[in-house]
CSV table of C-alpha atoms in Angstrom, one decimal:
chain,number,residue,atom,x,y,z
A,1,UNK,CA,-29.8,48.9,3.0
A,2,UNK,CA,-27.0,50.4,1.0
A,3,UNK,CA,-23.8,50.9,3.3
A,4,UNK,CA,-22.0,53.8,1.9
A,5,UNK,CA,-18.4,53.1,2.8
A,6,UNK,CA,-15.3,55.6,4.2
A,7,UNK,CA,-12.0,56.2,2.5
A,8,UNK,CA,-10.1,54.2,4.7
A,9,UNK,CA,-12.5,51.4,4.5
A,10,UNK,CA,-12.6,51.5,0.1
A,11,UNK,CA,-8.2,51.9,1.0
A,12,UNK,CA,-8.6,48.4,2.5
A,13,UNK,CA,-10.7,47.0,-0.1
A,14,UNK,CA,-8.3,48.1,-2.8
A,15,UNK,CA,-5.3,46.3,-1.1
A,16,UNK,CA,-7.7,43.5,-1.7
A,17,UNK,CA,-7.7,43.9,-5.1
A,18,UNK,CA,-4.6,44.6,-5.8
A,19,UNK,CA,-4.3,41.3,-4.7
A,20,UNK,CA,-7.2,39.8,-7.0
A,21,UNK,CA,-5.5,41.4,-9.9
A,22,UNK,CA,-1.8,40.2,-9.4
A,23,UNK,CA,-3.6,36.9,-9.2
A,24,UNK,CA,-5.3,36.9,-12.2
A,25,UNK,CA,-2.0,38.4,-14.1
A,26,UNK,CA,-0.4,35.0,-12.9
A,27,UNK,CA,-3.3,33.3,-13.9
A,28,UNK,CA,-3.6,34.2,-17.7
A,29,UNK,CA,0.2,32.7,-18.0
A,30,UNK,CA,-1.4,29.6,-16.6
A,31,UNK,CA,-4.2,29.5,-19.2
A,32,UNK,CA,-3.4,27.3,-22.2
A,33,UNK,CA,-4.6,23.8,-23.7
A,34,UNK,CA,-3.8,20.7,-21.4
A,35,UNK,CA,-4.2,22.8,-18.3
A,36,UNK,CA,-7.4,22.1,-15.9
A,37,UNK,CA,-9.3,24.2,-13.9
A,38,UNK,CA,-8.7,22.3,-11.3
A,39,UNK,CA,-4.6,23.2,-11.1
A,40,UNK,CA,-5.8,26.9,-11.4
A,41,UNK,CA,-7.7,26.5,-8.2
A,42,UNK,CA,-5.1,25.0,-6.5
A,43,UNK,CA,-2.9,27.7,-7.7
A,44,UNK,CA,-5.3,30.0,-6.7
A,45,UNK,CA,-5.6,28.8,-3.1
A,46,UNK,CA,-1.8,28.6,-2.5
A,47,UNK,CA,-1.3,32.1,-4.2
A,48,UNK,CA,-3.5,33.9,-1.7
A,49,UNK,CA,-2.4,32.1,1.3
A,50,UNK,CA,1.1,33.3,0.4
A,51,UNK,CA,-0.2,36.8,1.0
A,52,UNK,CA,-1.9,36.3,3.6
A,53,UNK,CA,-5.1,36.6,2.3
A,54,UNK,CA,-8.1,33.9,1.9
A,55,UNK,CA,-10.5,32.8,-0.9
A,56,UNK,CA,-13.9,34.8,0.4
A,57,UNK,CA,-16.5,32.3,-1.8
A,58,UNK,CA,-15.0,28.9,-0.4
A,59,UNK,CA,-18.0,27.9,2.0
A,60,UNK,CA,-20.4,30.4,1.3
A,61,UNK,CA,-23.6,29.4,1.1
A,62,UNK,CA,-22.1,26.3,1.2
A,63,UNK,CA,-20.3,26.7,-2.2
A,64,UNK,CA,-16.5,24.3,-1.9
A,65,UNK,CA,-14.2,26.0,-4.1
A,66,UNK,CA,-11.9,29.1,-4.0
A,67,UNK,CA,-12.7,29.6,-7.9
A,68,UNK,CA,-15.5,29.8,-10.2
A,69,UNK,CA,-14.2,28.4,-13.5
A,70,UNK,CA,-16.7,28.4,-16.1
A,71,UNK,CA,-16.3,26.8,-19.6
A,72,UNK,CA,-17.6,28.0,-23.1
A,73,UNK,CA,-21.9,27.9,-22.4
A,74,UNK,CA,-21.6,28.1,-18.9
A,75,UNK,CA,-22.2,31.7,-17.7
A,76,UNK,CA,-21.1,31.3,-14.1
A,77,UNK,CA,-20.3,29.6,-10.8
A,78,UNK,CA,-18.8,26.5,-13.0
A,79,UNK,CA,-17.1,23.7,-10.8
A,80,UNK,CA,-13.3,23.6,-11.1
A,81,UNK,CA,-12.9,20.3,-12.5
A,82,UNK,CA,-9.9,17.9,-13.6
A,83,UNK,CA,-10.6,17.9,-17.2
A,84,UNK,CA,-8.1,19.7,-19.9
A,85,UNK,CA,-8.9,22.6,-21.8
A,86,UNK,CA,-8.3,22.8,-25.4
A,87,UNK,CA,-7.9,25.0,-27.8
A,88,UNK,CA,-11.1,27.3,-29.0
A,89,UNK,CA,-12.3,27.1,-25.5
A,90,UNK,CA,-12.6,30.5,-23.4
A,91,UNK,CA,-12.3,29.8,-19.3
A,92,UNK,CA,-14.2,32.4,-16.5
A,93,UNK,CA,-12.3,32.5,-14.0
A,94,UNK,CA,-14.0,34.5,-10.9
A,95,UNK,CA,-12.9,34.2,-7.3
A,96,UNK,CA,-13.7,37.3,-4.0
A,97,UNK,CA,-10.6,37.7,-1.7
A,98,UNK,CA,-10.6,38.4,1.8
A,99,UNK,CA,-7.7,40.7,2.6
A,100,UNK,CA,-7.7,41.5,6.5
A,101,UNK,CA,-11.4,41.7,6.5
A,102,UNK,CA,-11.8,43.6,3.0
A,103,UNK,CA,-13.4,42.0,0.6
A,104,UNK,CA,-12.8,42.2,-3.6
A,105,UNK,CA,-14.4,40.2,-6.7
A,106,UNK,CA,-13.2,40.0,-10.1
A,107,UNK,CA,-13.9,38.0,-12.8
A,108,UNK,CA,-12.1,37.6,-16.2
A,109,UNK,CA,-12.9,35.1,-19.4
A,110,UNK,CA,-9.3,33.6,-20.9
A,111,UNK,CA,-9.3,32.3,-24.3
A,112,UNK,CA,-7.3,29.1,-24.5
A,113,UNK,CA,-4.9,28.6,-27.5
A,114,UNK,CA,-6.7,29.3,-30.6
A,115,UNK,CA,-10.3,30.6,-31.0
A,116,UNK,CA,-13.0,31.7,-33.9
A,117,UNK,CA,-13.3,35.3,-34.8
A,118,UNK,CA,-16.6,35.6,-33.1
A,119,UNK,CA,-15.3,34.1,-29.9
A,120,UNK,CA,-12.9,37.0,-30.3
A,121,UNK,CA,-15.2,39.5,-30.7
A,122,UNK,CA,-17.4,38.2,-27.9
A,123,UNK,CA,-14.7,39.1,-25.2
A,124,UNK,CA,-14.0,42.4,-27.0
A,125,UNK,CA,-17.2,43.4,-26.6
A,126,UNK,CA,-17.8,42.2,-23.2
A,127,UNK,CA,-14.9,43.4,-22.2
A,128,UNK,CA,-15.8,46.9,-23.9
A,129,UNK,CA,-19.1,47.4,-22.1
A,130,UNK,CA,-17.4,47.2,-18.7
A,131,UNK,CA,-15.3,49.6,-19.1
A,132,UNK,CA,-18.2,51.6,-20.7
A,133,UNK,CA,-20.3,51.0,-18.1
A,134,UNK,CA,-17.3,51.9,-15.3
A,135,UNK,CA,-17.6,55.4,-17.5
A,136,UNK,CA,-20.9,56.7,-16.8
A,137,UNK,CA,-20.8,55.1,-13.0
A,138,UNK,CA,-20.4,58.7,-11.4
A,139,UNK,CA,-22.2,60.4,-8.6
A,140,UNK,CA,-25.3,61.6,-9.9
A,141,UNK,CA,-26.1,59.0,-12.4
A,142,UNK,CA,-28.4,56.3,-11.9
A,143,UNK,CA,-28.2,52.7,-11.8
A,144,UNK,CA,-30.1,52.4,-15.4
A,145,UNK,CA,-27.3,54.6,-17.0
A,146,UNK,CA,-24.9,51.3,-16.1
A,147,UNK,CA,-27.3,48.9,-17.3
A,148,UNK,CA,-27.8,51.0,-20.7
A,149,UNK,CA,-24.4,51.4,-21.5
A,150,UNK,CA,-24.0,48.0,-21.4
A,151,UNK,CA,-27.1,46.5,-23.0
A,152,UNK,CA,-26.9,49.6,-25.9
A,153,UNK,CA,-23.6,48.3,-26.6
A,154,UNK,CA,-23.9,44.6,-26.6
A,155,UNK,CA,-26.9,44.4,-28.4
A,156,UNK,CA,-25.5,46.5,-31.4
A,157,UNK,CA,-22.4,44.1,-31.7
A,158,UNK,CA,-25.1,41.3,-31.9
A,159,UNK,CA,-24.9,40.0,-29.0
A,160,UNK,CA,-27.5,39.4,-25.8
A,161,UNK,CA,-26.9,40.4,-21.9
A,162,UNK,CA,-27.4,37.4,-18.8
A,163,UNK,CA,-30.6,38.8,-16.9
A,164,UNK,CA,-30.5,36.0,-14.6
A,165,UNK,CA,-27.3,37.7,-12.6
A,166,UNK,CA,-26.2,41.2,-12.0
A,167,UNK,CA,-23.5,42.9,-10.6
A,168,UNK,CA,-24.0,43.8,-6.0
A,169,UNK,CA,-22.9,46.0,-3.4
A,170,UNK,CA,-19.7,45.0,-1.4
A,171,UNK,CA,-17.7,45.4,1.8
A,172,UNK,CA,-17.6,43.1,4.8
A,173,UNK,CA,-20.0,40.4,3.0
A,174,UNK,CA,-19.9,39.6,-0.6
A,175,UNK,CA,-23.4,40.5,-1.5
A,176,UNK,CA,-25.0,43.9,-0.2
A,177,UNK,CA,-27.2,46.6,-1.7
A,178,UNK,CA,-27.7,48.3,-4.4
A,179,UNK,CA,-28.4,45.4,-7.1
A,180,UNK,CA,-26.6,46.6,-10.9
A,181,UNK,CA,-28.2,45.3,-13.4
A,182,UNK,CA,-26.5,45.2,-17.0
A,183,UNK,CA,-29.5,46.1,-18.8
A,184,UNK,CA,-31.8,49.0,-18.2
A,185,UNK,CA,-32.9,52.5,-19.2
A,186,UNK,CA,-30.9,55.7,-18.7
A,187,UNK,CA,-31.7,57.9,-16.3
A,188,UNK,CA,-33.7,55.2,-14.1
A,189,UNK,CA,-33.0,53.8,-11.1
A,190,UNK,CA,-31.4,54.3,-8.1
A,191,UNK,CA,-29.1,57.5,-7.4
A,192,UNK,CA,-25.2,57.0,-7.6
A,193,UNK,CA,-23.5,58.7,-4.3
A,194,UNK,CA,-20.5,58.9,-3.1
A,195,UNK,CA,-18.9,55.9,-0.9
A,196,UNK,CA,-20.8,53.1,-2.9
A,197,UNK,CA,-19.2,50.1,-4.0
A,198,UNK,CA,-20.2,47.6,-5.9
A,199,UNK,CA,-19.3,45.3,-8.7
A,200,UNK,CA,-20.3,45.4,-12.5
A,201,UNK,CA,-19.9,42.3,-14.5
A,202,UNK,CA,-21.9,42.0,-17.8
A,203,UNK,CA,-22.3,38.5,-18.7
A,204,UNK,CA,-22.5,38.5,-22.5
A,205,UNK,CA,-23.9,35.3,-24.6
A,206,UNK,CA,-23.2,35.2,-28.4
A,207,UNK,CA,-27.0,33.5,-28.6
A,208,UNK,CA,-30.1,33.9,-26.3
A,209,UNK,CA,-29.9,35.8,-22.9
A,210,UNK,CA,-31.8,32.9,-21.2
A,211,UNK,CA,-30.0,30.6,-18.5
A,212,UNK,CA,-30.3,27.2,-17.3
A,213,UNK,CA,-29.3,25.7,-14.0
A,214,UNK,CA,-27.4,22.7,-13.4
A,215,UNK,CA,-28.1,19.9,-11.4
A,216,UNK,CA,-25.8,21.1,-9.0
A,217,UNK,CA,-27.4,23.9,-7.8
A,218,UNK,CA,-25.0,26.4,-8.8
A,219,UNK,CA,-23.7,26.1,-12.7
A,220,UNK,CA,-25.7,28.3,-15.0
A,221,UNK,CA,-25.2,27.9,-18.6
A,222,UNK,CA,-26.8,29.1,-22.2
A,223,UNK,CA,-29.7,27.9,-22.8
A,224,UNK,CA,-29.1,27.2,-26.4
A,225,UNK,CA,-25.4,26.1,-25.6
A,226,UNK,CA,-23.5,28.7,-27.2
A,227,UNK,CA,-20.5,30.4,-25.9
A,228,UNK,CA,-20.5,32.8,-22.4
A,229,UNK,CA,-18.1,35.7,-21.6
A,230,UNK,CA,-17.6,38.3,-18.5
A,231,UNK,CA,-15.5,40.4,-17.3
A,232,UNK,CA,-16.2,42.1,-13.5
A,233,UNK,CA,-14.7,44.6,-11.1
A,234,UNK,CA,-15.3,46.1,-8.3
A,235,UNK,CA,-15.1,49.8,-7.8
A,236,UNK,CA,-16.1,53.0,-5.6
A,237,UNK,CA,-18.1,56.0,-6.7
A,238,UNK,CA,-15.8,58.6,-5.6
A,239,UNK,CA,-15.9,62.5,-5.8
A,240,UNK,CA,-13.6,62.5,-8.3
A,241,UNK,CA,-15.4,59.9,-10.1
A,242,UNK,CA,-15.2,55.9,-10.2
A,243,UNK,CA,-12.0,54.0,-8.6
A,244,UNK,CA,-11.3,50.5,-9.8
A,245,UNK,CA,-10.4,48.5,-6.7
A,246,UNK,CA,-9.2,45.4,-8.4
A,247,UNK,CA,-6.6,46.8,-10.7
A,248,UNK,CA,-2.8,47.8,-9.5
């Protein structure tokens, strides 16, 4: 069931990310060799309590940690851990914050120091086929137009889309209806309307699309080992088109 949410109620959940943002602004001036994941979650943790608001993903589904921080391969839900970075690694850093009840997910990928031209051009393009896919996610339009203008994209830099995880509804719980894939066909799918929100967040590998899972339970990685990037937000399909909830 997908439940279609008011203004006040997508208001709340933009103070949320307003939130998320600021913190991952603080965040990239964290991000450089020597540094561990593990300081970034404690910053994390302390920097939302100071605003009185709470790291949503800590316990759920039994999950221990305010952040996911995943490194090079690894595609998501990577352990903050007390190793360093280095330089030529690239860090995803993705957390959900609960602001008086309002929930918002972002996820960025941080290069650390210095990295190759195609690591470069990895994040460019992932980055790129959010915000193309934030483009075409109007009222009218169809879930497969998000997935398409994502996939069209990606694939024509060279690149392959993560079909193991997609982009989900929002509001009081982190995962709701509809499910956003970030592959597809145009003009398939399920009908945008206004009040949805939900995330997009195209996981992009520079080699195969295919994951493995850790040991763990949780970590997913490349299943050839090569480098991971994503970028996410959340946003609302308004009248007057898509709102970003987790930028200022």
């Amino acid at each position: 069931m997908i439940v279609l949410k008011s203004e006040r109620e997508i208001q709340a959940m933009h103070e949320s990310g307003k939130i998320l943002a600021a913190c991952h602004r603080e965040i990239a001036k964290l991000i450089q060799p020597g540094v561990t994941t593990w300081e970034i979650e404690e910053f994390v943790e302390a920097y939302l309590k100071q605003r009185g608001a709470k790291p949503e993903q800590k316990g759920y589904k039994g999950y221990k940690y305010a952040t996911c921080a995943s490194i090079n391969e690894e595609i998501c839900h990577g352990f903050p851990r007390k190793t360093p970075l280095k330089s030529g690694d690239i860090v995803t850093i993705d957390m959900v914050v609960n602001y008086n009840g309002a929930l918002s997910d972002s996820a960025w990928t941080y290069s650390v120091g210095k990295v190759s031209k195609e690591t470069e051009h990895l994040l460019a393009v992932t980055k790129e086929s959010l915000y193309r896919a934030i483009e075409v996610a109007v009222a009218g339009n169809r879930i497969g137009d998000i997935g398409h203008a994502i996939q069209s994209y990606v694939e024509a830099e060279g690149f392959s889309v993560v079909r193991d995880f997609i982009g989900h509804g929002i509001g009081n719980v982190i995962h709701e209806d509809p499910q956003v894939p970030h592959y597809g066909l145009p003009h398939k799918g399920l009908r945008l309307k206004e009040g949805m929100v939900f995330t997009i967040e195209p996981m992009v590998n520079v080699g195969t699309y295919e994951a493995v899972r850790d040991a763990n339970g949780w970590t997913a990685s490349t299943a050839d080992g090569k480098y991971s990037a994503q970028y996410e937000h959340t946003l609302a399909i308004t009248k007057n088109g898509p709102i970003i909830l987790t930028e200022q």
